[in-house]
mmCIF file of C-alpha atoms in Angstrom:
data_model
loop_
_atom_site.group_PDB
_atom_site.id
_atom_site.type_symbol
_atom_site.label_atom_id
_atom_site.label_comp_id
_atom_site.label_asym_id
_atom_site.label_seq_id
_atom_site.Cartn_x
_atom_site.Cartn_y
_atom_site.Cartn_z
ATOM 1 C CA MET A 1 -39.218 17.734 116.302
ATOM 2 C CA VAL A 2 -37.905 17.221 112.506
ATOM 3 C CA ASP A 3 -40.549 17.077 109.583
ATOM 4 C CA PRO A 4 -39.533 14.361 107.293
ATOM 5 C CA THR A 5 -40.769 16.232 104.688
ATOM 6 C CA LYS A 6 -38.611 19.991 104.995
ATOM 7 C CA VAL A 7 -35.509 20.481 103.222
ATOM 8 C CA ALA A 8 -33.886 23.836 103.366
ATOM 9 C CA ILE A 9 -31.429 25.458 100.163
ATOM 10 C CA GLU A 10 -28.643 27.141 101.535
ATOM 11 C CA PRO A 11 -26.788 29.735 101.848
ATOM 12 C CA LYS A 12 -28.593 30.604 98.622
ATOM 13 C CA THR A 13 -31.628 29.472 97.362
ATOM 14 C CA PHE A 14 -32.819 29.170 93.588
ATOM 15 C CA SER A 15 -36.121 28.816 92.456
ATOM 16 C CA SER A 16 -34.722 25.903 90.182
ATOM 17 C CA TYR A 17 -33.680 23.709 93.182
ATOM 18 C CA GLU A 18 -36.582 25.108 95.028
ATOM 19 C CA ALA A 19 -39.269 23.250 92.241
ATOM 20 C CA ALA A 20 -37.098 20.322 92.133
ATOM 21 C CA ILE A 21 -37.999 19.820 96.251
ATOM 22 C CA GLN A 22 -41.450 20.463 95.439
ATOM 23 C CA HIS A 23 -40.866 18.333 92.329
ATOM 24 C CA ALA A 24 -39.896 15.379 94.421
ATOM 25 C CA GLY A 25 -42.732 15.469 96.949
ATOM 26 C CA GLY A 26 -40.675 17.796 99.583
ATOM 27 C CA GLN A 27 -40.783 20.709 101.088
ATOM 28 C CA VAL A 28 -38.903 23.926 100.964
ATOM 29 C CA ALA A 29 -37.858 25.340 104.418
ATOM 30 C CA LYS A 30 -35.609 27.721 106.132
ATOM 31 C CA ILE A 31 -33.336 25.904 108.356
ATOM 32 C CA GLY A 32 -34.242 25.710 111.427
ATOM 33 C CA SER A 33 -34.513 22.321 114.151
ATOM 34 C CA ASP A 34 -37.319 20.463 112.521
ATOM 35 C CA VAL A 35 -35.897 20.745 108.993
ATOM 36 C CA GLY A 36 -33.286 16.993 108.797
ATOM 37 C CA ALA A 37 -32.328 17.879 104.892
ATOM 38 C CA LEU A 38 -30.236 20.750 103.396
ATOM 39 C CA ILE A 39 -28.956 21.080 99.439
ATOM 40 C CA TRP A 40 -25.722 23.070 99.719
ATOM 41 C CA THR A 41 -24.689 25.538 96.978
ATOM 42 C CA ASP A 42 -21.894 26.738 97.841
ATOM 43 C CA TYR A 43 -18.914 25.512 97.124
ATOM 44 C CA ALA A 44 -16.847 28.818 98.096
ATOM 45 C CA ARG A 45 -17.167 28.582 101.880
ATOM 46 C CA PRO A 46 -16.979 25.093 102.978
ATOM 47 C CA GLN A 47 -16.724 26.850 106.545
ATOM 48 C CA ALA A 48 -19.684 27.853 106.730
ATOM 49 C CA LEU A 49 -21.170 24.245 105.877
ATOM 50 C CA ALA A 50 -19.476 22.937 109.229
ATOM 51 C CA GLN A 51 -20.616 25.169 111.009
ATOM 52 C CA MET A 52 -24.025 25.396 109.800
ATOM 53 C CA LEU A 53 -23.695 21.575 111.084
ATOM 54 C CA ARG A 54 -22.714 22.592 113.937
ATOM 55 C CA ASP A 55 -25.450 24.549 114.711
ATOM 56 C CA ASN A 56 -28.037 22.069 113.309
ATOM 57 C CA PRO A 57 -27.378 18.001 114.921
ATOM 58 C CA GLN A 58 -30.623 17.735 113.692
ATOM 59 C CA LEU A 59 -29.904 17.622 109.936
ATOM 60 C CA VAL A 60 -29.339 13.986 108.823
ATOM 61 C CA TRP A 61 -28.868 14.265 105.374
ATOM 62 C CA VAL A 62 -26.751 17.078 103.022
ATOM 63 C CA GLN A 63 -26.878 17.497 99.345
ATOM 64 C CA LEU A 64 -23.039 18.866 97.875
ATOM 65 C CA PRO A 65 -23.540 20.860 95.059
ATOM 66 C CA PHE A 66 -19.956 19.178 92.976
ATOM 67 C CA ALA A 67 -19.168 16.523 91.798
ATOM 68 C CA GLY A 68 -15.542 16.734 93.999
ATOM 69 C CA VAL A 69 -15.740 17.347 98.015
ATOM 70 C CA ASP A 70 -11.999 17.928 98.681
ATOM 71 C CA ALA A 71 -13.448 21.389 99.633
ATOM 72 C CA PHE A 72 -15.237 19.882 102.475
ATOM 73 C CA ALA A 73 -13.117 17.785 104.520
ATOM 74 C CA GLU A 74 -13.801 19.046 107.214
ATOM 75 C CA ALA A 75 -17.577 18.907 107.084
ATOM 76 C CA LEU A 76 -17.326 15.714 106.263
ATOM 77 C CA ASP A 77 -16.491 14.253 109.615
ATOM 78 C CA PHE A 78 -19.892 15.106 110.544
ATOM 79 C CA PRO A 79 -22.386 11.521 111.218
ATOM 80 C CA VAL A 80 -24.432 13.075 108.605
ATOM 81 C CA ARG A 81 -25.366 11.507 105.017
ATOM 82 C CA PHE A 82 -23.258 13.131 102.708
ATOM 83 C CA THR A 83 -24.058 13.008 98.897
ATOM 84 C CA SER A 84 -22.520 15.068 95.489
ATOM 85 C CA ALA A 85 -22.881 15.824 92.452
ATOM 86 C CA LYS A 86 -20.584 12.920 90.785
ATOM 87 C CA GLY A 87 -22.139 11.875 88.202
ATOM 88 C CA SER A 88 -24.295 14.346 87.106
ATOM 89 C CA TYR A 89 -22.377 16.913 85.164
ATOM 90 C CA ARG A 90 -20.439 14.146 82.765
ATOM 91 C CA GLU A 91 -22.028 15.144 79.491
ATOM 92 C CA PRO A 92 -20.735 18.179 78.929
ATOM 93 C CA VAL A 93 -17.412 17.006 81.182
ATOM 94 C CA ALA A 94 -16.838 14.570 78.994
ATOM 95 C CA GLU A 95 -17.698 16.150 75.319
ATOM 96 C CA HIS A 96 -15.212 19.423 76.702
ATOM 97 C CA ALA A 97 -12.228 16.533 77.729
ATOM 98 C CA LEU A 98 -13.033 15.234 73.877
ATOM 99 C CA ALA A 99 -13.140 18.964 72.757
ATOM 100 C CA LEU A 100 -9.488 19.536 74.372
ATOM 101 C CA THR A 101 -7.948 16.047 72.993
ATOM 102 C CA LEU A 102 -8.961 16.976 69.358
ATOM 103 C CA ALA A 103 -7.822 20.519 70.224
ATOM 104 C CA LEU A 104 -4.144 19.158 70.862
ATOM 105 C CA ALA A 105 -4.021 16.462 68.536
ATOM 106 C CA ARG A 106 -4.729 18.897 65.773
ATOM 107 C CA ALA A 107 -1.845 21.596 66.980
ATOM 108 C CA ILE A 108 -5.163 24.012 67.797
ATOM 109 C CA PRO A 109 -3.718 26.031 70.255
ATOM 110 C CA GLU A 110 -0.493 27.277 68.439
ATOM 111 C CA ARG A 111 -2.444 27.238 65.040
ATOM 112 C CA VAL A 112 -5.122 30.022 66.642
ATOM 113 C CA ARG A 113 -1.924 32.521 67.292
ATOM 114 C CA ALA A 114 -0.365 31.814 63.957
ATOM 115 C CA THR A 115 0.691 34.425 61.528
ATOM 116 C CA SER A 116 1.826 32.551 58.989
ATOM 117 C CA TRP A 117 1.624 29.394 56.790
ATOM 118 C CA GLY A 118 3.919 27.271 59.212
ATOM 119 C CA LYS A 119 4.598 23.440 59.244
ATOM 120 C CA LYS A 120 2.182 20.839 58.545
ATOM 121 C CA PHE A 121 1.561 18.702 61.683
ATOM 122 C CA ALA A 122 -1.802 16.664 63.091
ATOM 123 C CA PHE A 123 -2.262 13.846 65.564
ATOM 124 C CA SER A 124 -5.116 11.591 64.851
ATOM 125 C CA LEU A 125 -7.144 9.879 67.753
ATOM 126 C CA TYR A 126 -7.927 6.908 65.894
ATOM 127 C CA ASP A 127 -6.143 3.675 66.771
ATOM 128 C CA SER A 128 -4.069 5.886 69.458
ATOM 129 C CA ASN A 129 -3.591 4.549 73.344
ATOM 130 C CA ILE A 130 -5.362 6.682 75.473
ATOM 131 C CA LEU A 131 -5.218 6.490 79.558
ATOM 132 C CA ILE A 132 -7.386 8.368 81.633
ATOM 133 C CA PHE A 133 -7.129 8.937 85.034
ATOM 134 C CA GLY A 134 -10.328 7.705 86.854
ATOM 135 C CA GLY A 135 -12.992 5.440 86.748
ATOM 136 C CA GLY A 136 -16.433 7.474 87.486
ATOM 137 C CA GLY A 137 -18.758 8.669 85.559
ATOM 138 C CA ILE A 138 -16.779 11.168 83.911
ATOM 139 C CA THR A 139 -14.863 9.140 82.539
ATOM 140 C CA GLU A 140 -18.082 6.307 81.765
ATOM 141 C CA GLU A 141 -19.002 8.912 78.913
ATOM 142 C CA LEU A 142 -15.858 9.547 77.662
ATOM 143 C CA LEU A 143 -15.481 5.863 76.500
ATOM 144 C CA LEU A 144 -18.959 6.600 75.044
ATOM 145 C CA LEU A 145 -17.552 9.188 73.396
ATOM 146 C CA LEU A 146 -14.137 7.541 72.419
ATOM 147 C CA ALA A 147 -16.033 4.404 70.537
ATOM 148 C CA PRO A 148 -15.532 5.551 66.973
ATOM 149 C CA PHE A 149 -11.557 5.973 67.020
ATOM 150 C CA ARG A 150 -11.218 2.716 68.107
ATOM 151 C CA ALA A 151 -8.225 3.633 70.360
ATOM 152 C CA GLU A 152 -6.594 1.472 73.097
ATOM 153 C CA ILE A 153 -7.872 2.542 76.326
ATOM 154 C CA THR A 154 -6.767 1.510 79.301
ATOM 155 C CA VAL A 155 -8.583 3.048 82.764
ATOM 156 C CA VAL A 156 -6.661 3.908 85.658
ATOM 157 C CA ARG A 157 -9.019 3.781 89.467
ATOM 158 C CA ASN A 158 -9.298 2.375 92.543
ATOM 159 C CA ARG A 159 -11.420 -0.531 91.984
ATOM 160 C CA ASP A 160 -10.727 -3.727 90.196
ATOM 161 C CA GLN A 161 -13.568 -3.218 88.306
ATOM 162 C CA GLU A 162 -14.049 -3.939 84.530
ATOM 163 C CA MET A 163 -15.597 -0.556 82.619
ATOM 164 C CA PRO A 164 -17.489 -1.222 79.420
ATOM 165 C CA GLY A 165 -15.359 0.455 76.272
ATOM 166 C CA ALA A 166 -12.207 0.222 77.971
ATOM 167 C CA THR A 167 -9.748 -2.169 76.468
ATOM 168 C CA ARG A 168 -8.432 -2.536 79.684
ATOM 169 C CA THR A 169 -9.037 -1.080 83.347
ATOM 170 C CA VAL A 170 -5.936 -1.088 85.777
ATOM 171 C CA ARG A 171 -5.516 -0.192 89.671
ATOM 172 C CA LEU A 172 -3.049 3.404 90.562
ATOM 173 C CA ASP A 173 -0.364 0.826 91.305
ATOM 174 C CA ALA A 174 -0.003 -0.005 87.361
ATOM 175 C CA LEU A 175 0.046 3.514 86.491
ATOM 176 C CA ASP A 176 3.464 3.777 85.713
ATOM 177 C CA ASP A 177 3.403 0.641 83.885
ATOM 178 C CA HIS A 178 0.684 2.226 81.509
ATOM 179 C CA LEU A 179 2.220 5.915 80.807
ATOM 180 C CA PRO A 180 4.766 5.399 78.534
ATOM 181 C CA LYS A 181 2.181 3.837 76.364
ATOM 182 C CA ALA A 182 -0.216 6.454 76.688
ATOM 183 C CA ASP A 183 -0.218 9.206 73.591
ATOM 184 C CA VAL A 184 -2.877 11.043 75.503
ATOM 185 C CA VAL A 185 -3.484 11.007 78.802
ATOM 186 C CA ILE A 186 -7.013 12.451 80.354
ATOM 187 C CA LEU A 187 -7.430 13.484 84.433
ATOM 188 C CA ALA A 188 -10.786 12.571 85.348
ATOM 189 C CA ALA A 189 -10.144 11.874 88.836
ATOM 190 C CA ALA A 190 -11.394 12.794 92.349
ATOM 191 C CA LEU A 191 -8.876 15.067 94.366
ATOM 192 C CA THR A 192 -8.011 13.173 97.301
ATOM 193 C CA GLU A 193 -4.816 12.903 99.423
ATOM 194 C CA SER A 194 -3.402 10.495 97.207
ATOM 195 C CA THR A 195 -4.098 12.177 94.046
ATOM 196 C CA LYS A 196 -2.551 15.744 94.967
ATOM 197 C CA HIS A 197 0.235 16.076 92.817
ATOM 198 C CA LEU A 198 0.522 13.284 91.570
ATOM 199 C CA PHE A 199 0.905 14.264 88.083
ATOM 200 C CA ASN A 200 4.395 15.927 88.742
ATOM 201 C CA ALA A 201 7.921 15.711 87.633
ATOM 202 C CA SER A 202 7.845 11.494 87.615
ATOM 203 C CA LYS A 203 4.955 11.395 86.039
ATOM 204 C CA PHE A 204 5.700 13.711 82.536
ATOM 205 C CA THR A 205 9.500 12.348 82.650
ATOM 206 C CA THR A 206 7.512 8.567 82.586
ATOM 207 C CA MET A 207 5.583 9.660 79.717
ATOM 208 C CA LYS A 208 6.351 9.600 75.907
ATOM 209 C CA SER A 209 7.545 13.270 74.961
ATOM 210 C CA SER A 210 4.925 13.196 71.731
ATOM 211 C CA ALA A 211 2.071 12.454 74.706
ATOM 212 C CA TYR A 212 -0.488 15.131 75.608
ATOM 213 C CA LEU A 213 -1.808 15.435 78.771
ATOM 214 C CA VAL A 214 -6.010 16.632 79.673
ATOM 215 C CA ASN A 215 -6.986 17.952 83.172
ATOM 216 C CA VAL A 216 -11.146 18.023 83.354
ATOM 217 C CA ALA A 217 -11.150 17.041 87.141
ATOM 218 C CA ARG A 218 -8.999 19.393 89.504
ATOM 219 C CA GLY A 219 -6.479 21.558 89.700
ATOM 220 C CA PRO A 220 -4.177 20.376 92.225
ATOM 221 C CA ILE A 221 -3.768 16.581 90.376
ATOM 222 C CA VAL A 222 -1.121 18.739 88.981
ATOM 223 C CA ASP A 223 1.993 19.839 89.793
ATOM 224 C CA THR A 224 1.825 23.404 88.044
ATOM 225 C CA ASP A 225 5.871 24.054 88.369
ATOM 226 C CA ASP A 226 6.449 20.897 86.995
ATOM 227 C CA LEU A 227 4.320 21.089 84.394
ATOM 228 C CA ILE A 228 5.142 23.943 83.036
ATOM 229 C CA ASP A 229 8.991 22.233 83.258
ATOM 230 C CA ALA A 230 7.471 19.762 81.433
ATOM 231 C CA LEU A 231 6.484 21.744 78.588
ATOM 232 C CA THR A 232 9.214 24.077 78.371
ATOM 233 C CA ASN A 233 11.566 21.676 77.880
ATOM 234 C CA GLY A 234 9.770 18.624 76.150
ATOM 235 C CA TRP A 235 9.385 16.139 78.285
ATOM 236 C CA ILE A 236 5.478 16.004 76.648
ATOM 237 C CA ALA A 237 4.352 17.409 73.579
ATOM 238 C CA GLY A 238 1.538 19.338 74.968
ATOM 239 C CA ALA A 239 -1.766 20.359 77.916
ATOM 240 C CA ALA A 240 -5.222 21.374 77.848
ATOM 241 C CA LEU A 241 -6.601 22.263 81.059
ATOM 242 C CA ASP A 242 -10.307 23.218 81.900
ATOM 243 C CA VAL A 243 -8.822 23.154 85.717
ATOM 244 C CA THR A 244 -5.667 24.986 87.164
ATOM 245 C CA GLU A 245 -4.009 25.753 90.459
ATOM 246 C CA PRO A 246 -4.137 28.464 91.380
ATOM 247 C CA GLU A 247 -7.543 29.008 90.150
ATOM 248 C CA PRO A 248 -8.422 31.513 88.618
ATOM 249 C CA LEU A 249 -5.189 31.389 87.272
ATOM 250 C CA PRO A 250 -3.618 34.950 87.920
ATOM 251 C CA ASP A 251 -2.780 37.537 84.541
ATOM 252 C CA GLY A 252 0.641 37.074 84.028
ATOM 253 C CA HIS A 253 0.972 33.957 85.527
ATOM 254 C CA PRO A 254 4.122 32.139 84.162
ATOM 255 C CA LEU A 255 1.374 29.167 82.834
ATOM 256 C CA TRP A 256 -0.430 31.511 80.468
ATOM 257 C CA SER A 257 2.888 32.010 78.294
ATOM 258 C CA THR A 258 4.283 28.358 78.442
ATOM 259 C CA LYS A 259 3.987 27.141 74.879
ATOM 260 C CA ASN A 260 1.750 24.468 73.855
ATOM 261 C CA VAL A 261 -0.792 24.985 76.633
ATOM 262 C CA LEU A 262 -4.569 24.973 76.012
ATOM 263 C CA ILE A 263 -6.847 26.828 79.571
ATOM 264 C CA THR A 264 -10.068 27.489 79.582
ATOM 265 C CA PRO A 265 -12.006 28.918 82.278
ATOM 266 C CA HIS A 266 -13.194 25.732 84.390
ATOM 267 C CA THR A 267 -15.941 25.780 81.088
ATOM 268 C CA ALA A 268 -16.460 22.127 80.840
ATOM 269 C CA ASP A 269 -19.285 22.556 82.724
ATOM 270 C CA THR A 270 -21.266 25.948 83.468
ATOM 271 C CA ASN A 271 -23.690 27.603 85.796
ATOM 272 C CA GLN A 272 -26.262 27.058 83.393
ATOM 273 C CA MET A 273 -25.774 23.486 82.786
ATOM 274 C CA VAL A 274 -25.147 22.813 86.502
ATOM 275 C CA GLU A 275 -28.019 24.095 87.378
ATOM 276 C CA ARG A 276 -30.204 22.075 85.527
ATOM 277 C CA MET A 277 -28.277 18.556 85.988
ATOM 278 C CA PHE A 278 -28.311 19.701 89.732
ATOM 279 C CA SER A 279 -31.781 19.955 89.661
ATOM 280 C CA VAL A 280 -32.406 16.646 88.776
ATOM 281 C CA ARG A 281 -30.242 15.225 91.002
ATOM 282 C CA VAL A 282 -31.418 17.411 94.084
ATOM 283 C CA ILE A 283 -34.894 15.474 92.990
ATOM 284 C CA GLU A 284 -33.859 11.731 92.955
ATOM 285 C CA ASN A 285 -32.038 12.803 96.517
ATOM 286 C CA VAL A 286 -35.413 14.380 98.191
ATOM 287 C CA ARG A 287 -37.165 11.438 97.143
ATOM 288 C CA ALA A 288 -34.637 9.220 98.217
ATOM 289 C CA TYR A 289 -34.991 10.833 101.745
ATOM 290 C CA LEU A 290 -38.788 11.014 101.798
ATOM 291 C CA GLY A 291 -38.236 6.660 101.498
ATOM 292 C CA GLN A 292 -39.038 6.805 97.913
ATOM 293 C CA GLY A 293 -36.073 5.854 96.092
ATOM 294 C CA PRO A 294 -32.303 5.120 95.652
ATOM 295 C CA TRP A 295 -29.310 7.394 96.759
ATOM 296 C CA VAL A 296 -27.732 8.570 93.849
ATOM 297 C CA GLY A 297 -23.914 10.022 94.330
ATOM 298 C CA THR A 298 -23.452 8.840 98.463
ATOM 299 C CA VAL A 299 -19.902 10.032 99.428
ATOM 300 C CA ASP A 300 -17.664 8.066 101.548
ATOM 301 C CA PRO A 301 -15.426 9.704 103.649
ATOM 302 C CA LEU A 302 -12.704 7.628 103.834
ATOM 303 C CA LEU A 303 -12.237 8.125 100.137
ATOM 304 C CA GLY A 304 -12.810 11.645 99.846
ATOM 305 C CA TYR A 305 -15.777 11.194 96.993
#
């Protein structure tokens, strides 16, 4: 018989997550037939989660560790409530997106490698045209950070729902109408079948040759080979990537030596940041599991996020 207060942490436990479960009124327990809730902490082993769900049909709720759930497609087929960390890491990821954007605008990738005075160049975000692809928590936070720049901001998202701080919000089918106007394109969307490799040669040739691409979402949203061509041939002015395909990006990969690209090793949110902020999500959803509050970050398996 399932004990409605018991929550397991697998495959690796963390003292901060144990404390979060207890703070919310739950009990930390080893996985077993009397445990109906699971905090899953390993993004790299989605098959192991699917096997655990097969071995534990009594599970009714699984908390996934990151905002993106694309790796867990097999597990999402199980009749279980899944919650993700979407929105949990919005502040540091939005901060990183802004930092990368400003670095491109001020030609920092070029200047940090410079050994001579060079040409004068800078692009200002003030009164610019920015397109943000994705309408989740990162975008909500990024809109707050961009507010002082008086930019015209277009958000492209799946839903017909306006976002405070955006000049306009449009659906995905309007993306190509707005890409040619953007000075900066920031990717902050989930990786789904409809977004995989969406930003390819067709999209890059639609953008202005003076435009910049910033990706803080998932690497496979961008076709890497096409991005290299875009940067090499001057279809776009530059790119800043916190995520890549493949990832980690191997030593010697052509992207490392491509001009006008800035790459950070998926550090928009560090392990230290993640552990602190994920603990908050654990508290929220353990309380929901105990019937003491609303669920946060519920995953829609059909949408893939």
